[in-house]
């Protein structure tokens, strides 16, 4: 630490006194970045995860720019194929939903038909099908 003094080392932490503000604080070792020495003697800090992510993203951009025509065509074909699969999956899902709705409509119509047959006129009395006729001689 250039602007701080290490007061005490603990298990997984450091107690540091900052020289310019005289503030004492506990710092986790995982939060401390190691310093790297370059060939010319200058000291730099290790990059943060955000900086690393940006650098990787920029490398990927450069790599895509340097791709050959054939590689770009393969990437385009893969993207088209992916889009086709996505559309096919959506249409399959829509078809299944339509079939399910048709089944539900058929079920409802059957249930309403069955409930309609059960109703008996209020004045009518039920007679047994095995009963003998009234005018039997």
XYZ file of N, CA, C and O in Angstrom:
548
model
N 0.844 -1.178 0.000
C 0.000 0.000 0.000
C 0.889 1.240 0.000
O 1.736 1.390 0.881
N 0.652 2.107 -0.944
C 1.467 3.311 -1.037
C 1.054 4.357 -0.010
O 1.898 4.997 0.612
N -0.234 4.567 0.155
C -0.745 5.613 1.037
C -1.298 5.053 2.333
O -2.126 5.670 2.980
N -0.893 3.834 2.722
C -1.438 3.223 3.931
C -0.374 2.393 4.630
O 0.613 1.969 4.033
N -0.615 2.148 5.907
C 0.301 1.351 6.712
C -0.476 0.157 7.269
O -1.575 0.321 7.790
N 0.075 -1.028 7.128
C -0.579 -2.229 7.645
C -0.280 -2.327 9.136
O 0.875 -2.436 9.542
N -1.314 -2.289 9.939
C -1.149 -2.357 11.383
C -1.120 -3.794 11.874
O -0.340 -4.147 12.747
N -2.001 -4.612 11.319
C -2.128 -5.976 11.834
C -2.662 -6.878 10.728
O -3.486 -6.471 9.925
N -2.157 -8.109 10.688
C -2.645 -9.105 9.728
C -3.445 -10.134 10.499
O -2.986 -10.664 11.507
N -4.657 -10.431 10.020
C -5.481 -11.448 10.645
C -5.784 -12.550 9.656
O -5.264 -12.562 8.535
N -6.614 -13.467 10.054
C -6.987 -14.575 9.178
C -8.022 -14.079 8.163
O -9.196 -13.966 8.470
N -7.593 -13.727 6.984
C -8.494 -13.293 5.929
C -8.720 -11.798 5.876
O -9.505 -11.319 5.078
N -8.049 -11.012 6.761
C -8.240 -9.572 6.719
C -6.955 -8.853 7.124
O -6.035 -9.427 7.685
N -6.932 -7.559 6.804
C -5.823 -6.690 7.192
C -6.402 -5.474 7.915
O -7.465 -4.988 7.547
N -5.700 -4.979 8.930
C -6.089 -3.726 9.556
C -5.132 -2.671 9.028
O -3.901 -2.793 9.173
N -5.687 -1.619 8.402
C -4.880 -0.641 7.683
C -5.157 0.759 8.231
O -6.302 1.103 8.532
N -4.088 1.552 8.328
C -4.223 2.963 8.697
C -3.810 3.786 7.481
O -2.676 3.692 7.004
N -4.756 4.566 6.957
C -4.464 5.409 5.810
C -3.701 6.637 6.289
O -4.102 7.310 7.249
N -2.580 6.957 5.633
C -1.675 8.007 6.094
C -2.255 9.411 5.898
O -2.086 10.276 6.756
N -2.950 9.615 4.788
C -3.424 10.967 4.513
C -4.623 11.367 5.382
O -4.754 12.513 5.778
N -5.503 10.422 5.740
C -6.692 10.743 6.537
C -6.624 10.204 7.963
O -7.484 10.524 8.770
N -5.654 9.401 8.282
C -5.480 8.753 9.594
C -6.669 7.886 9.985
O -6.978 7.730 11.161
N -7.339 7.331 9.012
C -8.486 6.450 9.257
C -7.986 5.018 9.332
O -7.171 4.583 8.512
N -8.478 4.272 10.323
C -8.117 2.862 10.471
C -9.323 2.036 10.018
O -10.457 2.284 10.437
N -9.070 1.055 9.148
C -10.181 0.211 8.677
C -9.704 -1.226 8.488
O -8.519 -1.481 8.293
N -10.676 -2.137 8.560
C -10.408 -3.556 8.301
C -10.744 -3.845 6.846
O -11.814 -3.487 6.367
N -9.828 -4.505 6.170
C -10.008 -4.798 4.746
C -9.880 -6.293 4.541
O -8.945 -6.922 5.043
N -10.845 -6.877 3.788
C -10.785 -8.303 3.453
C -9.653 -8.528 2.454
O -9.434 -7.713 1.561
N -8.926 -9.617 2.609
C -7.833 -9.918 1.684
C -8.340 -10.137 0.264
O -7.647 -9.847 -0.701
N -9.581 -10.638 0.144
C -10.137 -10.873 -1.194
C -10.394 -9.556 -1.922
O -10.464 -9.519 -3.145
N -10.526 -8.423 -1.163
C -10.756 -7.119 -1.783
C -9.461 -6.431 -2.210
O -9.486 -5.457 -2.941
N -8.324 -6.926 -1.734
C -7.034 -6.303 -2.035
C -6.503 -6.884 -3.339
O -6.440 -8.095 -3.513
N -6.143 -5.995 -4.258
C -5.565 -6.434 -5.520
C -4.050 -6.411 -5.420
O -3.462 -5.501 -4.838
N -3.433 -7.425 -5.980
C -1.972 -7.497 -5.952
C -1.391 -6.554 -6.993
O -1.982 -6.320 -8.037
N -0.208 -6.061 -6.710
C 0.476 -5.188 -7.645
C 1.375 -6.016 -8.545
O 2.008 -6.965 -8.100
N 1.404 -5.633 -9.803
C 2.266 -6.321 -10.759
C 3.419 -5.394 -11.131
O 3.237 -4.196 -11.291
N 4.606 -5.961 -11.272
C 5.755 -5.173 -11.716
C 5.954 -5.405 -13.206
O 5.877 -6.524 -13.690
N 6.205 -4.337 -13.888
C 6.477 -4.431 -15.313
C 7.985 -4.490 -15.533
O 8.777 -4.257 -14.622
N 8.382 -4.748 -16.734
C 9.806 -4.840 -17.070
C 10.559 -3.548 -16.782
O 11.685 -3.560 -16.374
N 9.904 -2.432 -17.001
C 10.599 -1.153 -16.905
C 10.611 -0.615 -15.480
O 11.082 0.459 -15.230
N 10.061 -1.371 -14.528
C 10.131 -0.961 -13.148
C 8.930 -0.201 -12.637
O 8.830 0.087 -11.464
N 7.981 0.111 -13.498
C 6.800 0.818 -13.016
C 5.813 -0.177 -12.405
O 5.741 -1.332 -12.811
N 5.085 0.250 -11.417
C 4.165 -0.607 -10.692
C 2.737 -0.281 -11.123
O 2.351 0.880 -11.160
N 1.978 -1.316 -11.458
C 0.561 -1.135 -11.804
C -0.265 -2.115 -10.995
O 0.242 -3.129 -10.531
N -1.532 -1.818 -10.860
C -2.421 -2.725 -10.130
C -3.070 -3.686 -11.120
O -3.196 -3.381 -12.303
N -3.483 -4.823 -10.608
C -4.154 -5.816 -11.453
C -5.505 -5.261 -11.891
O -6.136 -4.499 -11.159
N -5.976 -5.636 -13.077
C -7.258 -5.101 -13.554
C -8.430 -5.645 -12.733
O -8.394 -6.765 -12.237
N -9.460 -4.827 -12.644
C -10.673 -5.250 -11.936
C -11.453 -6.192 -12.843
O -11.224 -6.218 -14.060
N -12.397 -6.951 -12.282
C -13.195 -7.856 -13.120
C -13.950 -7.141 -14.239
O -14.100 -7.673 -15.339
N -14.393 -5.918 -13.978
C -15.110 -5.152 -15.010
C -14.172 -4.840 -16.167
O -14.550 -4.965 -17.345
N -12.952 -4.425 -15.848
C -11.964 -4.125 -16.886
C -11.627 -5.367 -17.702
O -11.472 -5.307 -18.923
N -11.508 -6.504 -17.034
C -11.219 -7.762 -17.725
C -12.341 -8.100 -18.690
O -12.114 -8.492 -19.842
N -13.585 -7.941 -18.229
C -14.750 -8.250 -19.067
C -14.772 -7.357 -20.310
O -15.041 -7.821 -21.418
N -14.468 -6.066 -20.133
C -14.428 -5.150 -21.267
C -13.356 -5.566 -22.266
O -13.581 -5.547 -23.484
N -12.188 -5.937 -21.751
C -11.083 -6.335 -22.625
C -11.452 -7.578 -23.432
O -11.185 -7.652 -24.634
N -12.085 -8.547 -22.773
C -12.495 -9.772 -23.475
C -13.520 -9.438 -24.547
O -13.463 -9.948 -25.666
N -14.464 -8.549 -24.216
C -15.501 -8.152 -25.171
C -14.879 -7.475 -26.396
O -15.266 -7.744 -27.542
N -13.892 -6.594 -26.167
C -13.223 -5.921 -27.272
C -12.461 -6.913 -28.147
O -12.444 -6.801 -29.372
N -11.809 -7.912 -27.518
C -11.089 -8.931 -28.287
C -12.044 -9.709 -29.178
O -11.724 -10.021 -30.325
N -13.226 -10.026 -28.635
C -14.216 -10.764 -29.432
C -14.670 -9.931 -30.621
O -14.855 -10.455 -31.721
N -14.862 -8.618 -30.415
C -15.253 -7.739 -31.519
C -14.189 -7.743 -32.620
O -14.508 -7.853 -33.797
N -12.918 -7.617 -32.193
C -11.833 -7.612 -33.164
C -11.768 -8.938 -33.908
O -11.524 -8.989 -35.111
N -12.002 -10.024 -33.173
C -11.952 -11.354 -33.769
C -13.036 -11.496 -34.837
O -12.809 -12.047 -35.910
N -14.242 -10.968 -34.547
C -15.333 -11.043 -35.520
C -15.001 -10.242 -36.768
O -15.353 -10.634 -37.880
N -14.329 -9.095 -36.585
C -13.958 -8.280 -37.736
C -12.948 -9.012 -38.614
O -12.955 -8.878 -39.830
N -12.077 -9.800 -37.984
C -11.027 -10.511 -38.716
C -11.504 -11.835 -39.304
O -10.742 -12.514 -39.979
N -12.758 -12.213 -39.046
C -13.258 -13.506 -39.533
C -13.257 -13.555 -41.055
O -13.494 -12.546 -41.718
N -13.049 -14.730 -41.577
C -13.081 -14.890 -43.020
C -14.524 -14.899 -43.505
O -15.468 -14.984 -42.724
N -14.679 -14.816 -44.791
C -16.017 -14.782 -45.385
C -16.771 -16.080 -45.085
O -17.953 -16.076 -44.776
N -16.060 -17.190 -45.142
C -16.666 -18.497 -44.889
C -17.150 -18.603 -43.445
O -18.242 -19.114 -43.175
N -16.357 -18.111 -42.501
C -16.744 -18.151 -41.090
C -17.983 -17.294 -40.847
O -18.882 -17.675 -40.102
N -18.040 -16.113 -41.495
C -19.216 -15.250 -41.347
C -20.454 -15.935 -41.899
O -21.537 -15.847 -41.315
N -20.299 -16.636 -43.031
C -21.436 -17.356 -43.608
C -21.912 -18.446 -42.657
O -23.121 -18.636 -42.475
N -20.980 -19.176 -42.053
C -21.358 -20.214 -41.090
C -22.114 -19.611 -39.915
O -23.111 -20.169 -39.454
N -21.636 -18.470 -39.420
C -22.326 -17.808 -38.313
C -23.732 -17.388 -38.719
O -24.687 -17.543 -37.956
N -23.861 -16.862 -39.940
C -25.185 -16.434 -40.420
C -26.115 -17.637 -40.566
O -27.292 -17.577 -40.200
N -25.578 -18.744 -41.088
C -26.391 -19.955 -41.247
C -26.844 -20.485 -39.890
O -27.995 -20.900 -39.728
N -25.943 -20.464 -38.926
C -26.310 -20.925 -37.586
C -27.394 -20.035 -36.985
O -28.329 -20.531 -36.357
N -27.290 -18.735 -37.210
C -28.305 -17.814 -36.690
C -29.659 -18.070 -37.356
O -30.701 -18.082 -36.689
N -29.634 -18.312 -38.670
C -30.888 -18.601 -39.390
C -31.509 -19.900 -38.888
O -32.723 -19.992 -38.700
N -30.663 -20.909 -38.699
C -31.146 -22.207 -38.218
C -31.756 -22.064 -36.819
O -32.804 -22.643 -36.525
N -31.106 -21.283 -35.995
C -31.603 -21.043 -34.641
C -32.976 -20.361 -34.697
O -33.897 -20.719 -33.956
N -33.102 -19.389 -35.589
C -34.377 -18.674 -35.756
C -35.467 -19.621 -36.263
O -36.611 -19.570 -35.810
N -35.106 -20.510 -37.208
C -36.065 -21.496 -37.717
C -36.574 -22.387 -36.601
O -37.771 -22.648 -36.478
N -35.656 -22.887 -35.773
C -36.035 -23.757 -34.657
C -36.955 -23.023 -33.696
O -37.922 -23.591 -33.189
N -36.660 -21.761 -33.461
C -37.471 -20.951 -32.555
C -38.902 -20.813 -33.109
O -39.877 -20.983 -32.372
N -39.017 -20.509 -34.412
C -40.335 -20.380 -35.038
C -41.091 -21.704 -35.007
O -42.293 -21.746 -34.742
N -40.378 -22.795 -35.276
C -41.002 -24.117 -35.270
C -41.533 -24.459 -33.884
O -42.644 -24.984 -33.732
N -40.765 -24.150 -32.871
C -41.170 -24.406 -31.491
C -42.413 -23.592 -31.137
O -43.351 -24.101 -30.506
N -42.435 -22.330 -31.564
C -43.593 -21.467 -31.294
C -44.846 -21.990 -31.991
O -45.930 -22.036 -31.402
N -44.710 -22.424 -33.249
C -45.870 -22.927 -33.983
C -46.372 -24.228 -33.368
O -47.581 -24.473 -33.292
N -45.455 -25.068 -32.903
C -45.844 -26.322 -32.245
C -46.633 -26.028 -30.971
O -47.666 -26.645 -30.704
N -46.163 -25.065 -30.209
C -46.845 -24.681 -28.978
C -48.238 -24.125 -29.287
O -49.212 -24.449 -28.602
N -48.332 -23.308 -30.336
C -49.626 -22.735 -30.733
C -50.590 -23.843 -31.168
O -51.765 -23.835 -30.809
N -50.078 -24.805 -31.921
C -50.915 -25.914 -32.385
C -51.440 -26.723 -31.197
O -52.604 -27.110 -31.145
N -50.563 -26.976 -30.220
C -50.989 -27.715 -29.024
C -52.062 -26.949 -28.257
O -53.041 -27.542 -27.788
N -51.899 -25.634 -28.149
C -52.910 -24.814 -27.475
C -54.248 -24.882 -28.209
O -55.309 -24.988 -27.583
N -54.208 -24.811 -29.547
C -55.436 -24.896 -30.338
C -56.129 -26.242 -30.144
O -57.354 -26.303 -29.994
N -55.328 -27.328 -30.149
C -55.913 -28.660 -29.958
C -56.540 -28.774 -28.569
O -57.627 -29.341 -28.410
N -55.883 -28.223 -27.579
C -56.394 -28.276 -26.218
C -57.703 -27.497 -26.098
O -58.655 -27.952 -25.459
N -57.782 -26.337 -26.749
C -59.011 -25.546 -26.726
C -60.146 -26.286 -27.428
O -61.293 -26.271 -26.968
N -59.842 -26.958 -28.540
C -60.868 -27.723 -29.264
C -61.392 -28.855 -28.383
O -62.605 -29.117 -28.348
N -60.513 -29.535 -27.670
C -60.933 -30.604 -26.761
C -61.832 -30.067 -25.662
O -62.842 -30.700 -25.306
N -61.464 -28.901 -25.119
C -62.273 -28.296 -24.063
C -63.670 -27.940 -24.577
O -64.669 -28.162 -23.890
N -63.747 -27.393 -25.794
C -65.054 -27.038 -26.389
C -65.908 -28.289 -26.574
O -67.099 -28.297 -26.267
N -65.290 -29.361 -27.075
C -66.012 -30.620 -27.280
C -66.496 -31.179 -25.944
O -67.631 -31.648 -25.825
N -65.658 -31.093 -24.938
C -66.012 -31.579 -23.599
C -67.193 -30.783 -23.041
O -68.146 -31.354 -22.496
N -67.155 -29.457 -23.195
C -68.239 -28.603 -22.699
C -69.548 -28.921 -23.417
O -70.604 -28.998 -22.797
N -69.468 -29.100 -24.736
C -70.694 -29.386 -25.485
C -71.271 -30.748 -25.060
O -72.489 -30.905 -24.924
N -70.435 -31.725 -24.832
C -70.896 -33.035 -24.390
C -71.532 -32.945 -23.004
O -72.595 -33.523 -22.770
N -70.886 -32.213 -22.104
C -71.433 -32.057 -20.751
C -72.785 -31.336 -20.787
O -73.719 -31.729 -20.081
N -72.898 -30.302 -21.600
C -74.180 -29.588 -21.690
C -75.257 -30.489 -22.301
O -76.416 -30.450 -21.890
N -74.881 -31.321 -23.257
C -75.832 -32.259 -23.850
C -76.323 -33.258 -22.802
O -77.515 -33.528 -22.683
N -75.386 -33.782 -22.018
C -75.754 -34.762 -20.990
C -76.615 -34.127 -19.898
O -77.536 -34.755 -19.384
N -76.364 -32.916 -19.531
C -77.163 -32.236 -18.519
C -78.546 -31.895 -19.077
O -79.521 -31.910 -18.342
N -78.616 -31.612 -20.349
C -79.901 -31.291 -20.991
C -80.824 -32.503 -21.007
O -82.035 -32.387 -20.872
N -80.307 -33.703 -21.158
C -81.123 -34.911 -21.215
C -81.682 -35.285 -19.848
O -82.703 -35.954 -19.754
N -81.077 -34.856 -18.805
C -81.489 -35.251 -17.465
C -82.703 -34.460 -16.975
O -83.350 -34.857 -16.033
N -82.966 -33.361 -17.599
C -84.089 -32.553 -17.133
C -85.405 -33.230 -17.515
O -85.576 -33.749 -18.611
N -86.320 -33.239 -16.565
C -87.631 -33.838 -16.779
C -88.666 -32.737 -16.617
O -88.519 -31.860 -15.761
N -89.700 -32.797 -17.413
C -90.753 -31.790 -17.310
C -91.329 -31.807 -15.895
O -91.448 -32.852 -15.261
N -91.730 -30.646 -15.398
C -92.200 -30.536 -14.025
C -93.500 -31.313 -13.806
O -93.727 -31.894 -12.760
N -94.399 -31.339 -14.772
C -95.689 -31.999 -14.618
C -95.610 -33.503 -14.889
O -96.494 -34.247 -14.490
N -94.574 -33.903 -15.579
C -94.488 -35.315 -15.955
C -93.993 -36.136 -14.768
O -93.163 -35.694 -13.989
N -94.520 -37.332 -14.646
C -94.059 -38.253 -13.611
C -93.298 -39.365 -14.310
O -93.669 -39.784 -15.407
N -92.315 -39.847 -13.649
C -91.535 -40.915 -14.262
C -92.258 -42.237 -14.074
O -92.749 -42.542 -12.991
N -92.290 -42.988 -15.124
C -92.904 -44.315 -15.075
C -91.829 -45.345 -15.352
O -90.907 -45.099 -16.110
N -92.006 -46.473 -14.754
C -91.061 -47.549 -14.947
C -91.207 -48.109 -16.346
O -92.320 -48.223 -16.882
N -90.139 -48.503 -16.929
C -90.204 -49.097 -18.267
C -90.703 -50.537 -18.188
O -91.091 -51.125 -19.181
N -90.715 -51.088 -16.974
C -91.169 -52.455 -16.807
C -92.653 -52.533 -16.393
O -93.207 -53.613 -16.245
N -93.259 -51.396 -16.156
C -94.659 -51.401 -15.709
C -95.569 -51.835 -16.833
O -95.312 -51.601 -18.020
N -96.654 -52.493 -16.473
C -97.615 -52.924 -17.495
C -98.488 -51.736 -17.860
O -98.718 -50.827 -17.056
N -98.972 -51.741 -19.083
C -99.786 -50.602 -19.525
C -101.065 -50.497 -18.687
O -101.581 -51.487 -18.160
N -101.640 -49.302 -18.597
C -102.843 -49.051 -17.793
C -104.076 -49.704 -18.405
O -104.961 -50.168 -17.695
N -104.127 -49.761 -19.704
C -105.329 -50.315 -20.360
C -105.111 -51.793 -20.713
O -105.589 -52.277 -21.723
N -104.489 -52.501 -19.856
C -104.223 -53.931 -20.098
C -105.470 -54.734 -19.779
O -106.082 -54.600 -18.735
N -105.918 -55.600 -20.689
C -107.123 -56.397 -20.492
C -106.836 -57.734 -19.933
O -106.058 -58.510 -19.998
